Amino acid sequence: MTVNLYYSTSSKSSRSARAWLVANSIAFNERDIIANPLDRDELKQILRLTENGFEDIVSTRSKAFKALHIDLSDLGFNQLLDLLVEKPQLLKRPIIYDGRRLQIGYNEEDIRAFLPRSVRKSELREIQQKLYDDDQQAVG
């Protein structure tokens, strides 16, 4: 599956996520969601992978959100979708999404889920071998 990176050029986390994807040779599509906002259907696809719905993707601590003087719980599903389409700066960034996995924000540990399984297995074997070797040195 293709990885999608939804970002903002002003977001340091977005730049870090992009650099990580490039450094790990992961093919991805990128999209500046401020210049080219997500539509309702794209937001619904992202929301279906969240644990807490809008709470996971809306940056309630941002200046843009605080300026609205609203409470997420006061708005219905469709109202919130419309708001995010109209004001994409309310979204947490980056959003990394491949249709099955979703990461909001940049976390160096969590982003590893986007590595191909073969790479993750290989790294796990290397770690296991190192632990085994360390144990052998401690015993011997």
Steps between C-alpha positions, in 0.01 A plus 500: 500500500612849429578719796341845499663785686260784570702790631548871541821669395500696827493184714834376635343159566391485137853571382635232735251242374584579139874472569447163672299361207768615256785364714329161521428485126125478550302609197235753595262757363516836668243770523502839667158496664498873553544572128294198392256405780365152552141448391221346707557147366872513569434620854251216552763247387743639755239516775411134459851410619503727805431381851336821620358649182539873456689532828790314339528724194394847617767718654298646785810673642568692180446875474264441207276273708505724808401798286175323410383481862325168443480165673535191280220329689259780403531420129354208310694268271408681178566841653847389608576359154392826339711698747814295423449530126460875539781544755765232442738680735293344781640156416791355689797448271646298352244235419666185371254256350514194277141377505563259789726690736479853628741717690417850611805710579857380477618235740828328416391168651147487356597601148699176471165325438524635145822307433444191288446189711817340361707793629336487843560121522863542400552771763334280762734210415800734533381615842437143613846395382661791683315409821607137460862604441493730805360215713773264376770754588354547847492124562834417338 
